[in-house]
XYZ file of C-alpha atoms in Angstrom:
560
model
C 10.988 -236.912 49.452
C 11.228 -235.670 45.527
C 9.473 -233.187 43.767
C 6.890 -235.645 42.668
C 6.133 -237.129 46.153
C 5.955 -233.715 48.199
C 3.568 -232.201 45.711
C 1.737 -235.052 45.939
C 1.554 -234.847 49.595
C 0.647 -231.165 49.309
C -2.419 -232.209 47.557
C -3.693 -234.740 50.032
C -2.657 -232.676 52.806
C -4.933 -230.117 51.756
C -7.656 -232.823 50.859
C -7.520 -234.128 54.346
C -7.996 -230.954 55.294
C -10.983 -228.894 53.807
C -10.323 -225.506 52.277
C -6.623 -224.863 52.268
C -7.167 -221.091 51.807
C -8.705 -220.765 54.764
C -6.576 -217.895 56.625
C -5.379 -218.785 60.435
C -5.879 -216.702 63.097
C -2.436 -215.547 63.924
C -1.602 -215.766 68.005
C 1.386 -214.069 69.666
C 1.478 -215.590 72.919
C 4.995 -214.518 74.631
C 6.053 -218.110 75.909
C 5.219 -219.612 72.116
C 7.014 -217.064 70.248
C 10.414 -217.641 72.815
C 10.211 -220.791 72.387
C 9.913 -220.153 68.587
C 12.879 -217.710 68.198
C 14.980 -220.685 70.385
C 13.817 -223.034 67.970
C 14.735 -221.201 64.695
C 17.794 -219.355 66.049
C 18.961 -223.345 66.867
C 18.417 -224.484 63.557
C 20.041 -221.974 62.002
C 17.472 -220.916 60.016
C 19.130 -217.777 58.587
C 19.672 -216.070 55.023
C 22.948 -217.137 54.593
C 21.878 -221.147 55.787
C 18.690 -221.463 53.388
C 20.560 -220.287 50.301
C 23.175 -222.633 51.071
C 20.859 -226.127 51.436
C 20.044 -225.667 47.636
C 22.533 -223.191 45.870
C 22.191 -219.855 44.011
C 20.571 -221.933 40.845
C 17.420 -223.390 42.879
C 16.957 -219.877 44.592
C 16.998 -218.569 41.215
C 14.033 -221.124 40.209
C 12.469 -220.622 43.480
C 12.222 -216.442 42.571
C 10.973 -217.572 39.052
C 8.127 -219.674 40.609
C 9.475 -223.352 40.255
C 10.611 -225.124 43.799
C 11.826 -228.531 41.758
C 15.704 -227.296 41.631
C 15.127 -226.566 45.324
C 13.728 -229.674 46.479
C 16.124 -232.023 44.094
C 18.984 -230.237 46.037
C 17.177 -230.987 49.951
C 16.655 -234.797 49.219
C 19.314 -236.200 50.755
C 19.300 -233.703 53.818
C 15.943 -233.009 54.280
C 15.128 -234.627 57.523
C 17.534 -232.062 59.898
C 15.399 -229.174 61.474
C 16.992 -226.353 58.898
C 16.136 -229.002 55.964
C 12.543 -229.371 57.687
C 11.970 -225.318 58.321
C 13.315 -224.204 55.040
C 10.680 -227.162 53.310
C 7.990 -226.401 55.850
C 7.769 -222.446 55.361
C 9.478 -221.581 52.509
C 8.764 -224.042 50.399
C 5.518 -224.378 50.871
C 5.410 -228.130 51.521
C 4.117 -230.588 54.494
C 7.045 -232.077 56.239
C 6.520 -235.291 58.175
C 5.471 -235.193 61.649
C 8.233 -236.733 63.468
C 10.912 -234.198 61.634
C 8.508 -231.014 62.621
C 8.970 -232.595 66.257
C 12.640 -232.435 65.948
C 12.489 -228.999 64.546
C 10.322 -227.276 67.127
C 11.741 -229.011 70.171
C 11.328 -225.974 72.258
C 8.218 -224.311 71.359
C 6.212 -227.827 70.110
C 4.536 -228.845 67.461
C 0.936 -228.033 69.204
C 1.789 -224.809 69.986
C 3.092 -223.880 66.643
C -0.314 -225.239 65.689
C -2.081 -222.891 68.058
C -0.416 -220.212 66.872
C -1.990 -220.539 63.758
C 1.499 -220.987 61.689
C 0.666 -225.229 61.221
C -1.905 -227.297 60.443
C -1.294 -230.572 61.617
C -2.744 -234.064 60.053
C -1.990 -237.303 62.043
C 1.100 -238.398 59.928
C 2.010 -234.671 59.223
C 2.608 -230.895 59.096
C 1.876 -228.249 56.762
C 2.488 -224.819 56.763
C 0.093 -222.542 57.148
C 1.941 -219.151 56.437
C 5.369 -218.325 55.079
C 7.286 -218.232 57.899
C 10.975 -217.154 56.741
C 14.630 -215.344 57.787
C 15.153 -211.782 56.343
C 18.515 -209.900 56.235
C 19.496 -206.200 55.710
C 22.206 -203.694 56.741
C 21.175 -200.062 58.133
C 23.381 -197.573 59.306
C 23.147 -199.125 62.634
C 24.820 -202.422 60.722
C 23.669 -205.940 59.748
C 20.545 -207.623 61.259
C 18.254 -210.223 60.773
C 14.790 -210.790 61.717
C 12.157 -213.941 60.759
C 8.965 -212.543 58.857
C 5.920 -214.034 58.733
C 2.981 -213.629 55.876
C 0.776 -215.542 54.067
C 1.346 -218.388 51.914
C 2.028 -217.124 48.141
C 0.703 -218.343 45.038
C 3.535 -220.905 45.344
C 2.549 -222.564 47.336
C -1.596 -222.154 47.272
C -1.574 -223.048 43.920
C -4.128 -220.942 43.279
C -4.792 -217.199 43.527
C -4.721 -215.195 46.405
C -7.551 -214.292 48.937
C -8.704 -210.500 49.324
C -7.267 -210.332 52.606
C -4.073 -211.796 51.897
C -0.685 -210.079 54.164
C 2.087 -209.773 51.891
C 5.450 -210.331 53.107
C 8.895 -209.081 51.813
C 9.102 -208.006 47.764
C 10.979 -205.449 46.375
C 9.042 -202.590 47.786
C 9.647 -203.728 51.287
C 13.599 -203.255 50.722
C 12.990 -200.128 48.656
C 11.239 -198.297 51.241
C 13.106 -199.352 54.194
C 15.921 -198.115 52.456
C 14.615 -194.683 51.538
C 13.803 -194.358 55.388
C 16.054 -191.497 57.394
C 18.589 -193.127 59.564
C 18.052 -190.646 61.957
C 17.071 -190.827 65.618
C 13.879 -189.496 66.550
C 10.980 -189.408 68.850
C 7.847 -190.733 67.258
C 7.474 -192.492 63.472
C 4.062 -193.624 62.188
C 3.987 -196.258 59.620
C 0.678 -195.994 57.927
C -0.438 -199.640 56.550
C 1.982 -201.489 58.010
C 0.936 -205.014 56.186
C 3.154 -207.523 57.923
C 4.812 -204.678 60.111
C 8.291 -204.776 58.343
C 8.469 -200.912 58.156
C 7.796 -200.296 61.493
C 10.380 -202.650 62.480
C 12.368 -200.878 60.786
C 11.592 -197.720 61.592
C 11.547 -198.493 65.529
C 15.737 -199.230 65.098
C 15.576 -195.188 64.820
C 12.553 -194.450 67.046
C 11.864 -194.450 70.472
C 8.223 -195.241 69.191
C 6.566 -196.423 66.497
C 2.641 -196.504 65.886
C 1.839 -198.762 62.978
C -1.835 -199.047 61.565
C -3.597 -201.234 59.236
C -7.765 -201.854 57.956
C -6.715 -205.211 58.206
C -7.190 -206.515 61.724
C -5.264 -209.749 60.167
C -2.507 -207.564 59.212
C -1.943 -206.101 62.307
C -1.973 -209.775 64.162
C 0.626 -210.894 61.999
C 2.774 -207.710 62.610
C 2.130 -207.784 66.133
C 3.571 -211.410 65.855
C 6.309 -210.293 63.874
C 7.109 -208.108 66.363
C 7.764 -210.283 69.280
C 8.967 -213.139 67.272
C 12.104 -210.964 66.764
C 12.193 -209.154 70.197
C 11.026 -205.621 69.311
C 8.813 -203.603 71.536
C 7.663 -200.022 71.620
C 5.631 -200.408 68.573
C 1.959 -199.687 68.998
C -0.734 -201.675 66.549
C -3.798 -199.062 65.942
C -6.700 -200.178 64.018
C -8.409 -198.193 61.121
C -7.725 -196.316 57.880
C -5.199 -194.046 56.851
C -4.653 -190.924 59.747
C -8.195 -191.857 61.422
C -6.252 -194.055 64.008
C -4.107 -190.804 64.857
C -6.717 -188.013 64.935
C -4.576 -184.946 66.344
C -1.259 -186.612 66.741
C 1.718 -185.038 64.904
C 5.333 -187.935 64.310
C 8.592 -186.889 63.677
C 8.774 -189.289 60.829
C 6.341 -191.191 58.694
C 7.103 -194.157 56.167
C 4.142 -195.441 54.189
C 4.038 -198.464 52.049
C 0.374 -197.632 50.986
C -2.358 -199.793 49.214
C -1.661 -197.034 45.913
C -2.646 -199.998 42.961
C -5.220 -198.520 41.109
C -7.775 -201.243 40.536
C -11.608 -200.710 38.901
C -13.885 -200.287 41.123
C -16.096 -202.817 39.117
C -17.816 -206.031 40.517
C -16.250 -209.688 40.309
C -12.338 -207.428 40.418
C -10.887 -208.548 43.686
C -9.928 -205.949 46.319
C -6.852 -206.872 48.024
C -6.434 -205.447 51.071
C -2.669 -205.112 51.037
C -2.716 -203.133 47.506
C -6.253 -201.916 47.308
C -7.410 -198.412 49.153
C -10.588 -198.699 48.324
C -10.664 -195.466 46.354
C -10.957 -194.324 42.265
C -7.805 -194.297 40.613
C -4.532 -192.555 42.041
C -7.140 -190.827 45.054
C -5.660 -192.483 47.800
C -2.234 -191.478 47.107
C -3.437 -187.931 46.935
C -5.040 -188.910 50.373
C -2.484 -189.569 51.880
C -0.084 -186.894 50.877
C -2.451 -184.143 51.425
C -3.158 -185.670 54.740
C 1.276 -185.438 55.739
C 1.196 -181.611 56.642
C -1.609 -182.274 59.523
C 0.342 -184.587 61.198
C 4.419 -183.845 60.739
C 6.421 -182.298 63.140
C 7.729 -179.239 62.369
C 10.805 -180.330 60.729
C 9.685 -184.206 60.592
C 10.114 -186.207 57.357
C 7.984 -188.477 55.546
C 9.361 -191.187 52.714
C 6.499 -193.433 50.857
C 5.558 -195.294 48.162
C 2.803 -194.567 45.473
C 1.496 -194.580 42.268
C -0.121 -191.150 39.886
C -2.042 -191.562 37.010
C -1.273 -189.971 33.420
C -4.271 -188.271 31.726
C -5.279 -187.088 28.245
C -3.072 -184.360 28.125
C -1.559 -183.931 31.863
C 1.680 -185.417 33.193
C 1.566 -187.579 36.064
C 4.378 -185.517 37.824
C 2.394 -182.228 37.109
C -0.831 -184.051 38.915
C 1.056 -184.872 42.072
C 2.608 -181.712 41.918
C -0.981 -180.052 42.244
C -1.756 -182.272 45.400
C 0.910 -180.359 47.192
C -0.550 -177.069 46.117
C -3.873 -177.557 47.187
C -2.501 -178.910 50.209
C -0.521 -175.958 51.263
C -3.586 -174.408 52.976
C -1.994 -172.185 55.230
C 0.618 -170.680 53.496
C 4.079 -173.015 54.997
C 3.750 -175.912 52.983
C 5.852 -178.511 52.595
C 9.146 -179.358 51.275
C 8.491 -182.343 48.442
C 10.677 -184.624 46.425
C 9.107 -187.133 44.151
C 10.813 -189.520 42.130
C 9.242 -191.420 38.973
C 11.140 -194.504 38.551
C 8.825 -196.551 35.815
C 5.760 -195.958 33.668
C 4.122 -198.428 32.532
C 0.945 -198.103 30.147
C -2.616 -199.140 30.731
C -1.970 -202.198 29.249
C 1.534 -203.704 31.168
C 0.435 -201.968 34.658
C -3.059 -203.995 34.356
C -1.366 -207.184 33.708
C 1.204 -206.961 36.220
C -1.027 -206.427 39.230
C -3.537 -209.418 37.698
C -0.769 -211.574 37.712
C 0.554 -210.592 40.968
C -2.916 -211.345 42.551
C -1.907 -215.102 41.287
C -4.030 -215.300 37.837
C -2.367 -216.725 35.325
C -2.010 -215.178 32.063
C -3.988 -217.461 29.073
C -6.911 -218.219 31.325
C -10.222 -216.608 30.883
C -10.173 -214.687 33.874
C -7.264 -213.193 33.197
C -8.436 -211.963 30.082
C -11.559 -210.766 31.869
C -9.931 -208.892 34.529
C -7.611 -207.236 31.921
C -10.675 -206.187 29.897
C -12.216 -204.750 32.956
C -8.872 -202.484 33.807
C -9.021 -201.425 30.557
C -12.298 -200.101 30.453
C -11.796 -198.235 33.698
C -8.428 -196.531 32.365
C -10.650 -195.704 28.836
C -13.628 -193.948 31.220
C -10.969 -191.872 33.214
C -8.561 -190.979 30.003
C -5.847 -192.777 31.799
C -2.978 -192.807 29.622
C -0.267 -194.636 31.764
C 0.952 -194.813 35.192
C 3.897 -193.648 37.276
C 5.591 -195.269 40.383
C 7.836 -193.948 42.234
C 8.561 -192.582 45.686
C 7.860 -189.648 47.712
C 9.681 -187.434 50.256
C 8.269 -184.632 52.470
C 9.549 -182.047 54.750
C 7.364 -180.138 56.791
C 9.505 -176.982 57.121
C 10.066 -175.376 60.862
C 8.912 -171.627 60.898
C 11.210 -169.017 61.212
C 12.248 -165.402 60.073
C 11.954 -164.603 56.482
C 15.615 -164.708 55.080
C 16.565 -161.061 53.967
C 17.703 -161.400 49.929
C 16.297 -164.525 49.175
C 15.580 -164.895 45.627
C 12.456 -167.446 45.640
C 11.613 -166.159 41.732
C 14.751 -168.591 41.554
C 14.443 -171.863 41.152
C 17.221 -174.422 42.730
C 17.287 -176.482 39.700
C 15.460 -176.841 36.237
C 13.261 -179.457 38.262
C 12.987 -177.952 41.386
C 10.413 -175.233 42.153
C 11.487 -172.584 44.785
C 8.576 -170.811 46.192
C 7.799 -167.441 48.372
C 6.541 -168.763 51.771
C 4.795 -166.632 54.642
C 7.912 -167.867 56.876
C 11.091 -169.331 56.305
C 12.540 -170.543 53.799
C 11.570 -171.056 50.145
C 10.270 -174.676 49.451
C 11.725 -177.355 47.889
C 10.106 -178.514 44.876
C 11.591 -181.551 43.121
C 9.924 -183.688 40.964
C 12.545 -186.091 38.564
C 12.887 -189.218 36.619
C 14.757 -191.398 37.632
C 14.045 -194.741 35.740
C 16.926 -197.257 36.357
C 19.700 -195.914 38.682
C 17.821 -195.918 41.999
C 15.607 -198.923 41.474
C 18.532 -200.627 41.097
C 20.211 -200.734 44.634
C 17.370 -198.994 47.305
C 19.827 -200.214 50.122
C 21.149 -197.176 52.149
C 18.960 -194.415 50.310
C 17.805 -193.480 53.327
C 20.971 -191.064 53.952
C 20.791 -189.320 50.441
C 17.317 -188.734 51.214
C 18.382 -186.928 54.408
C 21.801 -185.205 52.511
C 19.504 -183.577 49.740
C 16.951 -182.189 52.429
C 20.033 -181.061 54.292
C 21.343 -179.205 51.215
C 18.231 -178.049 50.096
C 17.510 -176.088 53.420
C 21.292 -174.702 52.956
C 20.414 -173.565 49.566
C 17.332 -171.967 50.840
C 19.508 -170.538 53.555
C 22.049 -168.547 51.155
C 20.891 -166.637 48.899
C 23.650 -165.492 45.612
C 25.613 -163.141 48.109
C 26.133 -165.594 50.491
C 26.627 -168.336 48.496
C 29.122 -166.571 46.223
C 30.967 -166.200 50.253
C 30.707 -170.047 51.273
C 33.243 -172.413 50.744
C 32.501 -175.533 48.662
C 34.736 -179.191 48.213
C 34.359 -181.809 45.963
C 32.458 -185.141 47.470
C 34.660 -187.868 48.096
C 32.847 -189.907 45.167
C 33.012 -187.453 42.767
C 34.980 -188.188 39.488
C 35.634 -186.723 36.404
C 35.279 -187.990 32.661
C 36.770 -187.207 29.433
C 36.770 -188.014 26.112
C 38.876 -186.982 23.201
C 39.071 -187.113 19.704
C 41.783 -189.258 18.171
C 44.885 -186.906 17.736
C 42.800 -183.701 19.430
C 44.110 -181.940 22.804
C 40.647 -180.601 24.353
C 38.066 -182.993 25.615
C 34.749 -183.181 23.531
C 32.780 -184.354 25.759
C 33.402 -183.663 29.796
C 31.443 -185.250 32.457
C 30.736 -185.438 36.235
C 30.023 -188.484 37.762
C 28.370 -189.521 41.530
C 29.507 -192.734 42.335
C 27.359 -193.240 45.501
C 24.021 -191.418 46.386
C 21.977 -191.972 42.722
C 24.583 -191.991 40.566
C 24.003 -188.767 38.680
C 26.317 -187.741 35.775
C 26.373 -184.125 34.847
C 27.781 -182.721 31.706
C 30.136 -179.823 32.380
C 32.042 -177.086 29.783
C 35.728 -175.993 30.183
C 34.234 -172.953 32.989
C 32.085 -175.712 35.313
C 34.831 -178.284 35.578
C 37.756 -176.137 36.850
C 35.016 -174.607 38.843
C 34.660 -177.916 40.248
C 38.227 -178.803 40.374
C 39.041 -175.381 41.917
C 36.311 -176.478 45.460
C 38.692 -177.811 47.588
C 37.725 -175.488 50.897
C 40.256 -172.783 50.689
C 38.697 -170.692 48.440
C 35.105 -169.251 48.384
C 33.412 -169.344 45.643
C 33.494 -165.790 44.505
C 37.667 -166.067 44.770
C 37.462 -169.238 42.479
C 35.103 -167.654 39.815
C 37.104 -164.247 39.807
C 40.378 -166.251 39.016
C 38.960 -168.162 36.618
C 37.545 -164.809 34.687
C 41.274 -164.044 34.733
C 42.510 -166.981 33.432
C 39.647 -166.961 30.771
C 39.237 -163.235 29.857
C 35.382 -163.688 30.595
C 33.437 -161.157 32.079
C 33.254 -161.989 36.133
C 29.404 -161.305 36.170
C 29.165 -163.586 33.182
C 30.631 -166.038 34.260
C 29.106 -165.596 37.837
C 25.594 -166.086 36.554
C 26.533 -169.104 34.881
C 28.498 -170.911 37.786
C 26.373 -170.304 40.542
C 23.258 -171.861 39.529
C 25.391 -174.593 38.409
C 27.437 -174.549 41.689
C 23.097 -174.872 43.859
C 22.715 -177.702 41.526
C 25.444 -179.104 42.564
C 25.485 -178.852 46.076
C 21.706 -180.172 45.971
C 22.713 -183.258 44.166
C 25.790 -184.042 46.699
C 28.556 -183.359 44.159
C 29.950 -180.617 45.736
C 29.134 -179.925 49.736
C 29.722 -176.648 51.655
C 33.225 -177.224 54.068
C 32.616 -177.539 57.365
């Protein structure tokens, strides 16, 4: 079948058919979705197998919204189950019904249909979701699941419905990267959409309770679920913490529906992307909301977006959501991370077009005028994404010396707390390094909290006392003048964790070079007043500041 014929036979399928965006009630009976996982685990419908029927080019196209590369490569091999799965579901395209037969010889074409995954005609199949293989490594290694979600604009042709599930994008690998890969009790994954966090999140968990306001949402995750095998995860109905009244989880991940979008009439309200709420409110929801219902100790990592006004930074507003939250005096511990900005302008046109209306037609142009006006009512002068990571501090003695006038960094806030331990207060831009390559973030989240409470834990006395080496991918840069001895410029740089480079004088980098373990950290900056002729306290209040920003940022770590 070409390019020509199978769009063709899109069309009349969906003819034949009434409404094609009519949503399908998703089913997860037990026997179907065995029969299912035989099916596409004989096919080989994997990662690895789909790239490979039409080559890194057509994949390309496919990302860029054209499926004729892809199909011009499956011609001549598009009749085998993996040729008819890979058409069928990712594609977008009715397949025959005799190949469908061959490709679900275990669970059936009829029961795929009951499912609600097919729609079946008398001469043939068409999807009626995305149905496709997902890969990813954790700390626990590789794996690979099947997701399913609803059809994209791809494949529609059209724009999406309100209720529309999303399935895997770029802030699905983002976040389940940032997640701690650390065992724990309970994890709640608040909007759980097609239930990929929670999947996720269960690999660490001995449960998982994932809610949605979708009841659609949770079907399909539910389905996702036992397509793949995974139990102990717990679908609740309802929004944000109402489904978990009084319950406190030892970790929660959060994907939330954070796009601001006018709350004006004829502006569709997504479900997956739309809280319901005025501007950045239901971010501020939501992060208020963490404190009630962490663990002492438990961790939260989440996506969002804040809102730049007439004269306030965006960082400085979500900053001010923590300290109105801090109601009795602990607080939390709170790292946020601005990747992009984008202004009125770019962030309303992205999220029109990723709805599935296309720029140049009037209702684009409409919906663009109408996310204008809202941002010109508020005083909205941009927007902020980025992601969010909280710490709900355990309570304990307050630490004898600690200097909490001091802050940990120039972007890190330490504050006086009834008990324990100063807070962490970090709030950074970070535009292109961590966007860049989410996969594995998940343990520098949980090495900077680590440090951070060791920072809080040692005040000047007993840090100058600890013992500090270099990480393992740490390295040092230099540049010279042509002809000149001493280095200009002098740099460290992170190569793992998010790649942070730090400028450093003559005094900071044989500090640096000096950490090996042996040596605390008073012993290294007295011998290096020695070598220098610099006052010790001089130098003292100039290294160890450097030394806490340091540690906080991974480049140096105390010795075991």
């Amino acid at each position: 079948m070409n390019a020509a014929a199978a769009s063709a036979s899109s069309a009349d399928f969906a003819a034949s058919t009434g409404t094609p965006h009519t949503l399908p009630t998703i089913g997860a009976d037990a026997a179907v979705t065995d029969a299912l996982r035989q099916d596409l685990t004989d096919a080989g419908f994997t990662v690895e197998r789909v790239d490979a029927l039409w080559g890194a080019e057509a994949a390309a196209s496919l990302h860029r919204g054209s499926r004729v590369a892809a199909l011009r490569a499956l011609a001549a091999r598009d009749t085998t189950p993996l040729g008819t799965l890979a058409t069928l579901f990712v594609l977008g395209l009715p397949v025959r019904r005799a190949d469908a037969d061959a490709a679900f010889p275990s669970a059936g074409v009829q029961s795929v249909e009951a499912s609600g995954l097919v729609r079946v005609d008398a001469d043939s199949v068409a999807p009626a979701v995305d149905l496709r293989p997902y890969a990813f490594v954790d700390d626990l290694g590789a794996g690979s699941w099947w997701i399913v979600s609803d059809l994209g604009e791809l494949a529609l042709g059209t724009a999406l419905g309100e209720e529309h599930v999303l399935g895997i994008g770029g802030a699905t690998t983002t976040l389940s990267g940032l997640q701690v890969p650390v065992p724990v009790r309970r994890v709640l994954d608040l909007g759980t959409g097609c239930g990929i966090q929670a999947m996720h999140a269960r690999r660490f968990a001995d449960e998982v309770v994932a809610t949605d306001i979708s009841r659609r949402a949770l079907d399909i995750a539910r389905f996702n679920a036992q397509l793949n095998g995974i139990d102990g995860i717990e679908f609740r109905f309802g929004s944000l913490f109402e489904p978990v009244a009084g319950e406190r989880f030892d970790r929660i991940v959060s994907n939330p529906p954070f796009v601001i979008t006018p709350r004006s009439e004829g502006v569709p309200a997504y479900e997956y992307r739309d809280g319901g709420m005025v501007g950045d409110a239901l971010v501020e929801t939501v992060l208020i909301g963490l404190g009630d219902h962490l663990e002492p100790g438990g961790t939260a990592q989440l996506l969002g977006n804040w809102e730049y006004h007439w004269g306030t930074d965006g960082l400085d507003r979500v900053r001010s959501w923590f300290e109105r939250a801090d109601t009795d005096g602990l607080g939390l511990d709170a790292w946020v991370i601005e990747r992009e900005r984008q202004d009125p302008t770019a962030y309303a046109e992205t999220w029109i077009r990723d709805g599935g209306t296309k720029p140049g037609t009037p209702e684009f142009d409409r919906l663009v005028g109408a996310w204008l006006d809202d941002f010109a009512d508020r005083r909205v002068t941009g927007v902020g994404f980025g992601y969010v990571v909280v710490r709900k501090p355990r309570p304990g003695p307050t630490r004898a010396g600690s200097d909490a006038s001091r802050s940990l960094r120039s972007d890190v806030a330490a504050e006086p707390v009834g008990r324990g331990a100063a807070h962490l207060r970090r709030f950074e831009r970070v535009p292109e390094t961590l966007g860049s390559n989410p996969a594995g973030l998940g343990a520098t989240v949980a090495r900077v909290l680590d440090a951070a409470a060791w920072l809080a834990a040692h005040d000047d006395v007993a840090l100058a006392a600890a013992h500090l080496v270099v990480a393992g991918d740490v390295t040092e840069e230099r540049f010279y003048w042509p002809g000149n001895d001493d280095p200009t410029v002098m740099a460290l740089v992170q190569g793992g964790g998010l790649g942070r480079r730090v400028d450093a004088d003559t005094a900071l980098a044989a500090f640096v070079g000096a950490c090996d373990g042996e040596l605390s950290v008073a012993a290294i900056v007295g011998a290096l007043a020695q070598i220098t002729g610099v006052d010790e306290q001089v130098l003292a209040a100039d290294l160890l500041p450097a030394a806490r920003d340091l540690v906080l940022d991974g480049l140096l770590v105390p010795a075991a």
